[in-house]
Short mmCIF file of C-alpha atoms in Angstrom, two decimals:
data_model
loop_
_atom_site.label_atom_id
_atom_site.label_comp_id
_atom_site.label_asym_id
_atom_site.label_seq_id
_atom_site.Cartn_x
_atom_site.Cartn_y
_atom_site.Cartn_z
CA UNK F 284 74.61 166.81 67.82
CA UNK F 285 74.87 165.90 63.98
CA UNK F 286 77.99 165.19 62.76
CA UNK F 287 80.23 168.29 60.43
CA UNK F 288 81.65 168.20 57.20
CA UNK F 289 84.58 168.51 56.45
CA UNK F 290 85.90 171.79 55.36
CA UNK F 291 87.38 172.71 51.76
CA UNK F 292 90.61 173.65 53.92
CA UNK F 293 90.33 170.42 55.35
CA UNK F 294 89.90 168.14 53.16
CA UNK F 295 92.65 170.08 50.88
CA UNK F 296 95.57 169.62 53.56
CA UNK F 297 93.97 165.76 53.62
CA UNK F 298 94.78 165.54 49.55
CA UNK F 299 98.42 168.04 49.75
CA UNK F 300 99.60 164.94 53.49
CA UNK F 301 99.17 162.23 50.99
CA UNK F 302 99.84 163.71 47.91
CA UNK F 303 103.58 163.59 50.24
CA UNK F 304 103.46 160.26 51.69
CA UNK F 305 103.37 158.89 48.09
CA UNK F 306 105.98 160.52 47.13
CA UNK F 307 108.49 160.13 49.98
CA UNK F 308 107.14 156.24 48.80
CA UNK F 309 108.39 157.05 45.55
CA UNK F 310 111.98 158.30 46.77
CA UNK F 311 112.29 155.29 48.96
CA UNK F 312 111.77 152.22 46.91
CA UNK F 313 115.17 151.34 46.39
CA UNK F 314 116.47 151.17 49.51
CA UNK F 315 117.43 148.22 50.36
CA UNK F 316 116.99 145.83 53.67
CA UNK F 317 120.16 148.10 55.09
CA UNK F 318 119.38 151.33 54.51
CA UNK F 319 115.27 150.42 55.97
CA UNK F 320 117.16 148.92 59.45
CA UNK F 321 119.37 151.72 59.60
CA UNK F 322 116.43 154.06 59.96
CA UNK F 323 114.54 152.53 62.35
CA UNK F 324 117.43 151.85 64.45
CA UNK F 325 116.81 156.26 63.88
CA UNK F 326 113.99 157.03 64.51
CA UNK F 327 113.12 154.74 67.33
CA UNK F 328 116.18 156.74 69.43
CA UNK F 329 115.08 159.76 67.94
CA UNK F 330 112.13 158.89 70.19
CA UNK F 331 112.66 156.52 72.63
CA UNK F 332 116.16 157.25 73.88
CA UNK F 333 115.42 157.95 78.08
CA UNK F 334 115.82 161.67 78.43
CA UNK F 335 113.25 162.43 74.83
CA UNK F 336 111.45 160.06 76.33
CA UNK F 337 110.87 161.31 79.67
CA UNK F 338 110.16 164.91 78.13
CA UNK F 339 107.28 163.07 75.87
CA UNK F 340 105.36 161.74 79.06
CA UNK F 341 105.65 164.29 81.12
CA UNK F 342 104.63 166.96 77.77
CA UNK F 343 101.62 164.45 77.24
CA UNK F 344 100.51 164.57 80.71
CA UNK F 345 101.11 167.53 80.98
CA UNK F 346 98.52 167.50 77.58
CA UNK F 347 95.68 165.61 78.26
CA UNK F 348 96.31 164.90 82.11
CA UNK F 349 95.61 161.07 82.00
CA UNK F 350 99.34 158.93 82.61
CA UNK F 351 101.87 158.62 84.64
CA UNK F 352 105.48 161.22 84.13
CA UNK F 353 107.74 158.16 84.21
CA UNK F 354 107.96 156.94 80.77
CA UNK F 355 106.88 152.92 81.31
CA UNK F 356 106.15 152.07 78.25
CA UNK F 357 110.22 153.41 76.38
CA UNK F 358 110.76 149.28 76.76
CA UNK F 359 107.65 149.39 74.35
CA UNK F 360 110.26 150.39 71.74
CA UNK F 361 113.14 148.67 72.41
CA UNK F 362 111.40 145.44 72.00
CA UNK F 363 109.62 145.99 68.27
CA UNK F 364 112.56 147.50 67.70
CA UNK F 365 113.90 144.39 68.20
CA UNK F 366 111.63 142.45 66.31
CA UNK F 367 111.87 144.34 62.98
CA UNK F 368 115.43 144.50 63.18
CA UNK F 369 115.74 139.83 63.18
CA UNK F 370 113.11 139.91 60.68
CA UNK F 371 113.44 140.88 56.27
CA UNK F 372 111.48 142.91 54.87
CA UNK F 373 112.62 143.52 51.43
CA UNK F 374 112.91 141.50 47.85
CA UNK F 375 112.91 137.16 49.43
CA UNK F 376 111.47 137.17 53.49
CA UNK F 377 110.46 133.00 53.59
CA UNK F 378 111.35 130.14 51.43
CA UNK F 379 108.85 126.93 51.71
CA UNK F 380 111.51 124.04 49.18
CA UNK F 381 108.84 121.16 50.34
CA UNK F 382 105.66 123.09 48.67
CA UNK F 383 107.63 125.07 45.98
CA UNK F 384 106.87 128.19 47.69
CA UNK F 385 108.50 131.69 47.74
CA UNK F 386 107.30 134.72 49.00
CA UNK F 387 108.24 138.28 48.22
CA UNK F 388 107.37 141.61 51.05
CA UNK F 389 106.57 144.35 49.00
CA UNK F 390 105.72 147.61 50.54
CA UNK F 391 101.59 147.88 52.01
CA UNK F 392 101.48 151.77 51.30
CA UNK F 393 100.76 155.11 53.22
CA UNK F 394 99.45 154.32 55.93
CA UNK F 395 96.24 155.63 58.10
CA UNK F 396 97.68 155.92 61.96
CA UNK F 397 94.98 156.88 64.19
CA UNK F 398 97.07 158.08 67.89
CA UNK F 399 94.96 157.51 70.96
CA UNK F 400 94.57 159.95 73.69
CA UNK F 401 96.56 157.38 76.26
CA UNK F 402 99.83 156.58 73.99
CA UNK F 403 100.47 159.45 72.00
CA UNK F 404 104.67 158.92 71.70
CA UNK F 405 104.92 155.79 72.27
CA UNK F 406 101.92 154.44 69.86
CA UNK F 407 103.72 156.71 67.10
CA UNK F 408 107.16 155.60 67.38
CA UNK F 409 106.49 151.43 67.02
CA UNK F 410 103.82 152.31 63.94
CA UNK F 411 106.62 154.20 62.67
CA UNK F 412 109.02 151.75 63.14
CA UNK F 413 107.16 148.78 62.01
CA UNK F 414 106.39 151.35 58.96
CA UNK F 415 109.91 152.77 57.62
CA UNK F 416 110.96 148.55 58.30
CA UNK F 417 108.84 147.20 55.19
CA UNK F 418 109.13 150.90 53.45
CA UNK F 419 105.73 152.02 54.46
CA UNK F 420 104.49 156.21 54.84
CA UNK F 421 102.79 157.15 57.36
CA UNK F 422 100.71 159.90 58.69
CA UNK F 423 99.12 160.13 61.97
CA UNK F 424 96.38 161.54 63.30
CA UNK F 425 96.41 162.62 66.83
CA UNK F 426 94.31 162.19 69.47
CA UNK F 427 92.85 165.85 69.80
CA UNK F 428 93.37 165.87 73.90
CA UNK F 429 97.24 165.01 73.07
CA UNK F 430 98.18 166.57 70.02
CA UNK F 431 100.79 168.51 70.50
CA UNK F 432 102.91 165.65 72.13
CA UNK F 433 101.92 163.40 68.60
CA UNK F 434 102.65 166.45 66.88
CA UNK F 435 106.57 167.06 69.05
CA UNK F 436 107.18 162.83 68.27
CA UNK F 437 106.89 163.05 65.08
CA UNK F 438 109.04 165.98 64.11
CA UNK F 439 111.59 164.23 65.71
CA UNK F 440 111.51 160.76 63.78
CA UNK F 441 111.09 163.35 60.69
CA UNK F 442 114.25 165.03 62.03
CA UNK F 443 116.22 161.24 62.57
CA UNK F 444 115.07 160.64 58.81
CA UNK F 445 116.34 164.05 57.41
CA UNK F 446 120.13 163.57 59.47
CA UNK F 447 120.29 160.58 57.26
CA UNK F 448 119.00 161.62 54.40
CA UNK F 449 115.55 159.98 53.71
CA UNK F 450 112.22 161.81 52.68
CA UNK F 451 111.20 163.51 55.85
CA UNK F 452 107.26 162.89 54.30
CA UNK F 453 107.10 158.78 55.20
CA UNK F 454 106.38 160.61 57.95
CA UNK F 455 103.77 163.43 58.83
CA UNK F 456 100.99 164.25 61.44
CA UNK F 457 97.81 166.01 61.07
CA UNK F 458 98.17 169.45 63.16
CA UNK F 459 95.20 169.99 63.32
CA UNK F 460 92.52 167.57 63.91
CA UNK F 461 88.47 166.41 63.84
CA UNK F 462 86.90 163.38 63.31
CA UNK F 463 86.22 165.31 59.40
CA UNK F 464 89.71 165.04 58.44
CA UNK F 465 90.49 161.14 59.91
CA UNK F 466 87.73 159.80 58.14
CA UNK F 467 88.72 161.58 54.70
CA UNK F 468 92.26 160.33 55.06
CA UNK F 469 91.30 157.25 56.27
CA UNK F 470 89.35 157.00 52.60
CA UNK F 471 92.46 158.13 51.31
CA UNK F 472 95.01 155.58 51.98
CA UNK F 473 95.65 152.30 51.33
CA UNK F 474 95.13 150.87 55.41
CA UNK F 475 94.20 152.18 58.56
CA UNK F 476 96.15 151.42 61.82
CA UNK F 477 93.46 152.01 64.40
CA UNK F 478 94.56 152.17 67.83
CA UNK F 479 91.44 154.38 70.03
CA UNK F 480 88.28 154.11 70.87
CA UNK F 481 85.50 151.75 69.12
CA UNK F 482 84.07 154.96 66.84
CA UNK F 483 86.87 155.86 65.52
CA UNK F 484 87.85 151.52 64.92
CA UNK F 485 83.93 151.49 64.07
CA UNK F 486 85.11 154.88 61.52
CA UNK F 487 87.67 152.64 60.52
CA UNK F 488 86.01 149.66 59.25
CA UNK F 489 83.37 151.65 57.22
CA UNK F 490 86.59 153.74 55.80
CA UNK F 491 85.70 152.02 52.57
CA UNK F 492 89.48 150.89 53.08
CA UNK F 493 91.21 147.89 54.42
CA UNK F 494 91.77 148.13 58.29
CA UNK F 495 92.88 146.42 61.69
CA UNK F 496 91.58 147.67 64.57
CA UNK F 497 91.39 146.96 68.28
CA UNK F 498 88.77 146.09 70.33
CA UNK F 499 87.95 146.84 74.21
CA UNK F 500 89.58 145.35 77.11
CA UNK F 501 88.29 143.87 81.19
CA UNK F 502 91.04 141.85 81.30
CA UNK F 503 90.55 139.72 84.55
CA UNK F 504 93.22 138.07 86.25
CA UNK F 505 91.80 134.17 88.01
CA UNK F 506 94.15 133.70 91.06
CA UNK F 507 93.39 130.13 91.69
CA UNK F 508 94.23 127.92 94.87
CA UNK F 509 97.92 126.97 93.63
CA UNK F 510 99.35 130.63 92.68
CA UNK F 511 102.29 131.71 94.77
CA UNK F 512 100.35 134.72 96.31
CA UNK F 513 103.21 137.37 96.36
CA UNK F 514 103.50 137.17 93.34
CA UNK F 515 100.58 137.47 91.95
CA UNK F 516 99.17 140.62 94.32
CA UNK F 517 102.69 141.59 92.91
CA UNK F 518 102.35 142.14 90.22
CA UNK F 519 98.31 142.58 89.83
CA UNK F 520 99.45 145.90 91.52
CA UNK F 521 102.39 146.55 88.84
CA UNK F 522 99.64 146.26 85.98
CA UNK F 523 96.79 147.87 87.79
CA UNK F 524 98.70 151.49 88.62
CA UNK F 525 101.60 151.53 85.14
CA UNK F 526 100.98 154.46 83.31
CA UNK F 527 97.66 154.56 86.11
CA UNK F 528 96.23 151.81 84.56
CA UNK F 529 95.62 154.04 81.23
CA UNK F 530 96.60 151.31 78.85
CA UNK F 531 93.37 148.70 77.85
CA UNK F 532 95.12 145.44 78.86
CA UNK F 533 95.57 146.87 82.72
CA UNK F 534 93.89 144.84 85.58
CA UNK F 535 90.70 145.32 85.96
CA UNK F 536 88.77 142.38 87.50
CA UNK F 537 90.68 140.00 89.82
CA UNK F 538 88.43 135.64 90.82
CA UNK F 539 90.23 135.11 93.76
CA UNK F 540 89.56 131.24 95.03
CA UNK F 541 87.61 132.00 98.72
CA UNK F 542 90.86 129.77 100.51
CA UNK F 543 93.36 132.47 98.97
CA UNK F 544 91.30 135.79 98.86
CA UNK F 545 92.25 137.34 102.05
CA UNK F 546 96.00 136.04 101.06
CA UNK F 547 96.28 138.42 98.60
CA UNK F 548 93.57 141.06 99.81
CA UNK F 549 96.16 141.88 102.03
CA UNK F 550 98.59 141.25 99.38
CA UNK F 551 97.21 143.65 97.34
CA UNK F 552 97.21 146.77 100.52
CA UNK F 553 100.56 146.23 101.06
CA UNK F 554 102.05 146.99 97.18
CA UNK F 555 99.68 149.99 97.89
CA UNK F 556 96.28 149.72 97.05
CA UNK F 557 93.48 150.75 99.91
CA UNK F 558 89.89 149.09 99.99
CA UNK F 559 86.67 151.16 100.01
CA UNK F 560 84.15 150.86 102.40
CA UNK F 561 80.26 150.46 101.06
CA UNK F 562 79.76 154.14 101.46
CA UNK F 563 83.07 154.87 99.60
CA UNK F 564 81.89 152.86 96.62
CA UNK F 565 79.47 154.38 95.67
CA UNK F 566 80.89 157.05 96.01
CA UNK F 567 83.56 155.83 93.52
CA UNK F 568 81.27 155.79 91.15
CA UNK F 569 79.27 157.71 90.88
CA UNK F 570 82.25 160.08 90.76
CA UNK F 571 84.06 157.42 87.91
CA UNK F 572 80.58 157.12 85.61
CA UNK F 573 78.19 159.83 84.64
CA UNK F 574 74.49 159.29 84.97
CA UNK F 575 73.94 157.44 81.37
CA UNK F 576 77.14 155.05 82.33
CA UNK F 577 80.01 156.31 80.82
CA UNK F 578 83.57 156.80 82.12
CA UNK F 579 84.19 160.12 83.27
CA UNK F 580 87.03 161.63 81.57
CA UNK F 581 88.51 163.52 84.16
CA UNK F 582 89.15 160.13 85.86
CA UNK F 583 91.10 158.13 83.42
CA UNK F 584 94.44 157.48 84.15
CA UNK F 585 94.21 159.42 86.97
CA UNK F 586 96.13 159.29 89.79
CA UNK F 587 94.40 157.17 93.00
CA UNK F 588 94.74 160.54 95.49
CA UNK F 589 93.04 162.19 92.36
CA UNK F 590 89.73 159.50 91.67
CA UNK F 591 89.80 159.16 95.50
CA UNK F 592 89.72 163.44 95.73
CA UNK F 593 86.83 163.62 93.43
CA UNK F 594 84.61 161.42 94.27
CA UNK F 595 84.34 162.71 97.88
CA UNK F 596 86.46 160.16 100.69
CA UNK F 597 90.64 160.90 101.39
CA UNK F 598 93.78 158.06 101.08
CA UNK F 599 95.98 157.15 103.27
CA UNK F 600 99.80 158.11 102.34
CA UNK F 601 101.29 155.09 100.02
CA UNK F 602 98.33 154.53 98.29
CA UNK F 603 98.06 154.08 94.11
CA UNK F 604 95.45 152.26 93.50
CA UNK F 605 91.70 151.29 94.97
CA UNK F 606 90.48 147.82 95.84
CA UNK F 607 86.46 147.05 95.39
CA UNK F 608 85.31 143.88 96.31
CA UNK F 609 81.91 142.49 93.96
CA UNK F 610 80.15 140.03 93.73
CA UNK F 611 78.14 141.07 91.70
CA UNK F 612 78.73 141.02 86.72
CA UNK F 613 76.47 143.05 84.08
CA UNK F 614 75.98 146.07 82.36
CA UNK F 615 74.08 147.38 84.91
CA UNK F 616 77.21 147.21 87.55
CA UNK F 617 79.61 149.18 86.40
CA UNK F 618 82.73 147.50 88.31
CA UNK F 619 82.48 144.66 86.13
CA UNK F 620 83.07 146.79 82.79
CA UNK F 621 86.10 148.01 81.82
CA UNK F 622 87.89 150.79 84.25
CA UNK F 623 90.30 152.64 82.28
CA UNK F 624 92.34 153.25 85.37
CA UNK F 625 93.36 152.98 88.99
CA UNK F 626 90.04 151.12 90.27
CA UNK F 627 90.02 146.68 89.96
CA UNK F 628 87.48 145.06 91.35
CA UNK F 629 87.97 141.41 93.28
CA UNK F 630 85.29 138.62 93.16
CA UNK F 631 85.29 135.78 95.21
CA UNK F 632 84.72 131.90 94.13
CA UNK F 633 84.51 128.49 95.09
CA UNK F 634 85.13 125.83 92.84
CA UNK F 635 86.49 126.50 89.45
CA UNK F 636 83.27 126.08 87.53
CA UNK F 637 82.66 128.80 89.89
CA UNK F 638 85.38 130.82 88.75
CA UNK F 639 85.17 130.18 84.78
CA UNK F 640 81.33 130.91 84.89
CA UNK F 641 82.06 134.32 86.80
CA UNK F 642 84.71 134.50 83.93
CA UNK F 643 82.25 134.49 81.28
CA UNK F 644 79.91 136.78 82.60
CA UNK F 645 82.23 139.72 82.80
CA UNK F 646 83.34 139.21 78.94
CA UNK F 647 79.62 139.59 78.28
CA UNK F 648 79.26 143.17 79.75
CA UNK F 649 83.03 143.88 77.41
CA UNK F 650 86.09 142.77 76.03
CA UNK F 651 85.36 139.80 74.22
CA UNK F 652 88.52 138.85 72.04
CA UNK F 653 90.98 141.01 74.35
CA UNK F 654 93.21 138.79 76.79
CA UNK F 655 92.73 137.92 80.32
CA UNK F 656 95.04 136.29 82.63
CA UNK F 657 95.73 133.08 85.20
CA UNK F 658 97.57 133.24 88.78
CA UNK F 659 98.45 129.32 88.62
CA UNK F 660 101.03 126.02 88.62
CA UNK F 661 97.93 124.38 87.44
CA UNK F 662 98.14 123.25 83.95
CA UNK F 663 94.48 121.48 83.62
CA UNK F 664 93.16 124.93 85.41
CA UNK F 665 95.44 127.10 82.98
CA UNK F 666 94.34 124.67 79.82
CA UNK F 667 90.40 124.90 80.92
CA UNK F 668 90.39 128.61 81.22
CA UNK F 669 92.19 128.58 77.93
CA UNK F 670 89.36 126.57 75.96
CA UNK F 671 86.17 128.93 77.23
CA UNK F 672 87.72 131.63 77.31
CA UNK F 673 86.38 134.92 74.18
CA UNK F 674 89.62 135.95 74.11
CA UNK F 675 92.69 135.74 70.97
CA UNK F 676 95.45 136.33 74.53
CA UNK F 677 95.77 134.80 78.17
CA UNK F 678 99.26 135.43 79.67
CA UNK F 679 100.60 132.97 82.68
CA UNK F 680 102.12 134.20 85.42
CA UNK F 681 102.51 137.56 83.91
CA UNK F 682 101.50 141.21 84.27
CA UNK F 683 99.10 141.53 81.77
CA UNK F 684 99.85 145.41 81.04
CA UNK F 685 102.90 144.38 79.72
CA UNK F 686 102.70 140.76 78.13
CA UNK F 687 99.96 140.36 76.03
CA UNK F 688 101.73 143.09 73.58
CA UNK F 689 105.29 141.70 74.09
CA UNK F 690 108.09 141.52 76.50
CA UNK F 691 111.74 140.34 76.84
CA UNK F 692 110.00 137.76 78.42
CA UNK F 693 107.53 136.07 76.64
CA UNK F 694 107.19 135.23 72.31
CA UNK F 695 104.00 137.54 72.13
CA UNK F 696 104.77 139.20 68.94
CA UNK F 697 106.20 143.79 70.27
CA UNK F 698 103.39 146.24 69.59
CA UNK F 699 100.62 148.74 71.18
CA UNK F 700 98.01 147.57 68.87
CA UNK F 701 95.48 143.94 69.31
CA UNK F 702 93.52 142.11 67.00
CA UNK F 703 90.49 141.79 69.56
CA UNK F 704 89.31 138.96 66.37
CA UNK F 705 85.51 138.84 65.64
CA UNK F 706 84.76 138.76 68.77
CA UNK F 707 85.72 141.93 69.48
CA UNK F 708 85.09 143.12 65.97
CA UNK F 709 88.26 142.87 64.58
CA UNK F 710 89.77 141.23 61.45
CA UNK F 711 92.34 139.27 63.15
CA UNK F 712 93.48 138.32 66.88
CA UNK F 713 96.81 138.95 66.76
CA UNK F 714 99.19 141.71 68.27
CA UNK F 715 99.96 143.88 65.20
CA UNK F 716 103.40 143.47 64.09
CA UNK F 717 105.56 143.44 60.38
CA UNK F 718 103.95 141.26 58.30
CA UNK F 719 100.63 143.78 59.12
CA UNK F 720 102.53 146.47 57.66
CA UNK F 721 102.76 143.95 53.93
CA UNK F 722 101.73 143.57 51.47
CA UNK F 723 103.52 139.64 50.54
CA UNK F 724 103.85 137.67 47.21
CA UNK F 725 103.67 133.47 47.13
CA UNK F 726 105.44 132.31 44.07
CA UNK F 727 104.61 128.77 43.33
CA UNK F 728 106.87 126.60 41.31
CA UNK F 729 105.93 122.45 40.12
CA UNK F 730 105.53 120.56 42.52
CA UNK F 731 105.09 116.18 42.78
CA UNK F 732 101.95 115.89 42.73
CA UNK F 733 101.09 115.79 46.39
CA UNK F 734 96.77 114.14 45.53
CA UNK F 735 95.04 111.30 48.16
CA UNK F 736 92.98 108.77 46.66
CA UNK F 737 89.53 109.66 47.42
CA UNK F 738 89.26 106.60 49.98
CA UNK F 739 91.78 107.70 52.07
CA UNK F 740 90.19 110.92 51.62
CA UNK F 741 86.54 109.69 52.62
CA UNK F 742 87.29 107.02 55.02
CA UNK F 743 84.70 105.16 56.91
CA UNK F 744 82.60 106.96 54.29
CA UNK F 745 83.32 105.88 50.86
CA UNK F 746 81.91 103.81 48.83
CA UNK F 747 78.36 104.25 51.59
CA UNK F 748 75.19 105.29 51.38
CA UNK F 749 74.90 107.97 49.34
CA UNK F 750 71.16 110.21 49.44
CA UNK F 751 70.41 111.55 45.80
CA UNK F 752 66.68 111.54 45.50
CA UNK F 753 65.10 109.20 42.54
CA UNK F 754 64.45 111.81 39.40
CA UNK F 755 59.72 111.11 39.16
CA UNK F 756 59.18 111.82 35.36
CA UNK F 757 56.37 114.02 35.07
#
């Protein structure tokens, strides 16, 4: 189907949204660090207090059918607020005396925030905190499948701004989202933060304006023979079932040493996993993907019993995720690809070289640049995985779905948006955090000369053979 043109009414809506955002930024230009920090706290509380977060989570599930009604991602709001409050974002933010460098922060401008259907309230709150900290304005473009939840979230954040006498239009939301509106918005704003599917990320990069996009996940966890099997099973179950596996960081594949494979499988079942048999595996494949290999929308981030029911089999009570023993890898073998739900593929290996080869082959099917993890106390294994895995982040003995985007027990910057680097078609490997929401001016003062001699720079090649071709007279 051909993509439709933007309507005159939609174009005018975008023009008005951007104009109001720029006016709000101008009104906030004089806000000092203390005032923007207060605004960050206010909007974080408005959308992230337990009662409101619970209501928004329930609203999200009722609207989209995806995810869990428990506000399991609320902790991300707290973490983003913590990180934002601990950093400077106005005036001088860093000094390097030995280099004569002083850095000054400036706003990035008006930001287009593309919000995914799987995170319609936490992602807007996180973007709002970082943007307000830098005196940016944001226009949120929600996914049509969760637009009411995102609009309600932004309404709450705007009310918090108004309560403190700040311009509410620092945060706005498109009421009737569409692809043409999102494209016009990205082309009109100064920066796009695109947290969503590959088509929207590609559109952000082709908008003609700077953009931070994210890549697809296919999180793969190696569990070696030194692992704490009970810990690995428990953490994998938590990661897989958190928000019914809606996040791109949720465990998708486990690569397990053969000597602990049976114990790990038993541990996963004790944590709520159900091992499908060969017949159920084929039924699940047909329910989870259509005939073209595309994920079926009504199985994304849905409860395990609902997925099983659609597939045509039933689950015992207490089972919350589906375990698929697998030994085939590739785009034609769909259980080795990204799953976005409660299905977990489990591979067996003998010898760590085989584990690394399985990881390599899995990422050739998709998910390059995103993440993997390892349950191991063997530093050589951790190092070897880190040297070869084409990913931007590797979590060691952690709940992957939480740890990738930062937790209170690791040092990753808190975020809802994760860059996947050149591997994933993104401009950065980093977690999108405060520094990505600002412009920075470098002021350089003279320092004593720091110029090594040519002999020191060229080393063994100094005064060695040169390769000039002789000039031939004509």
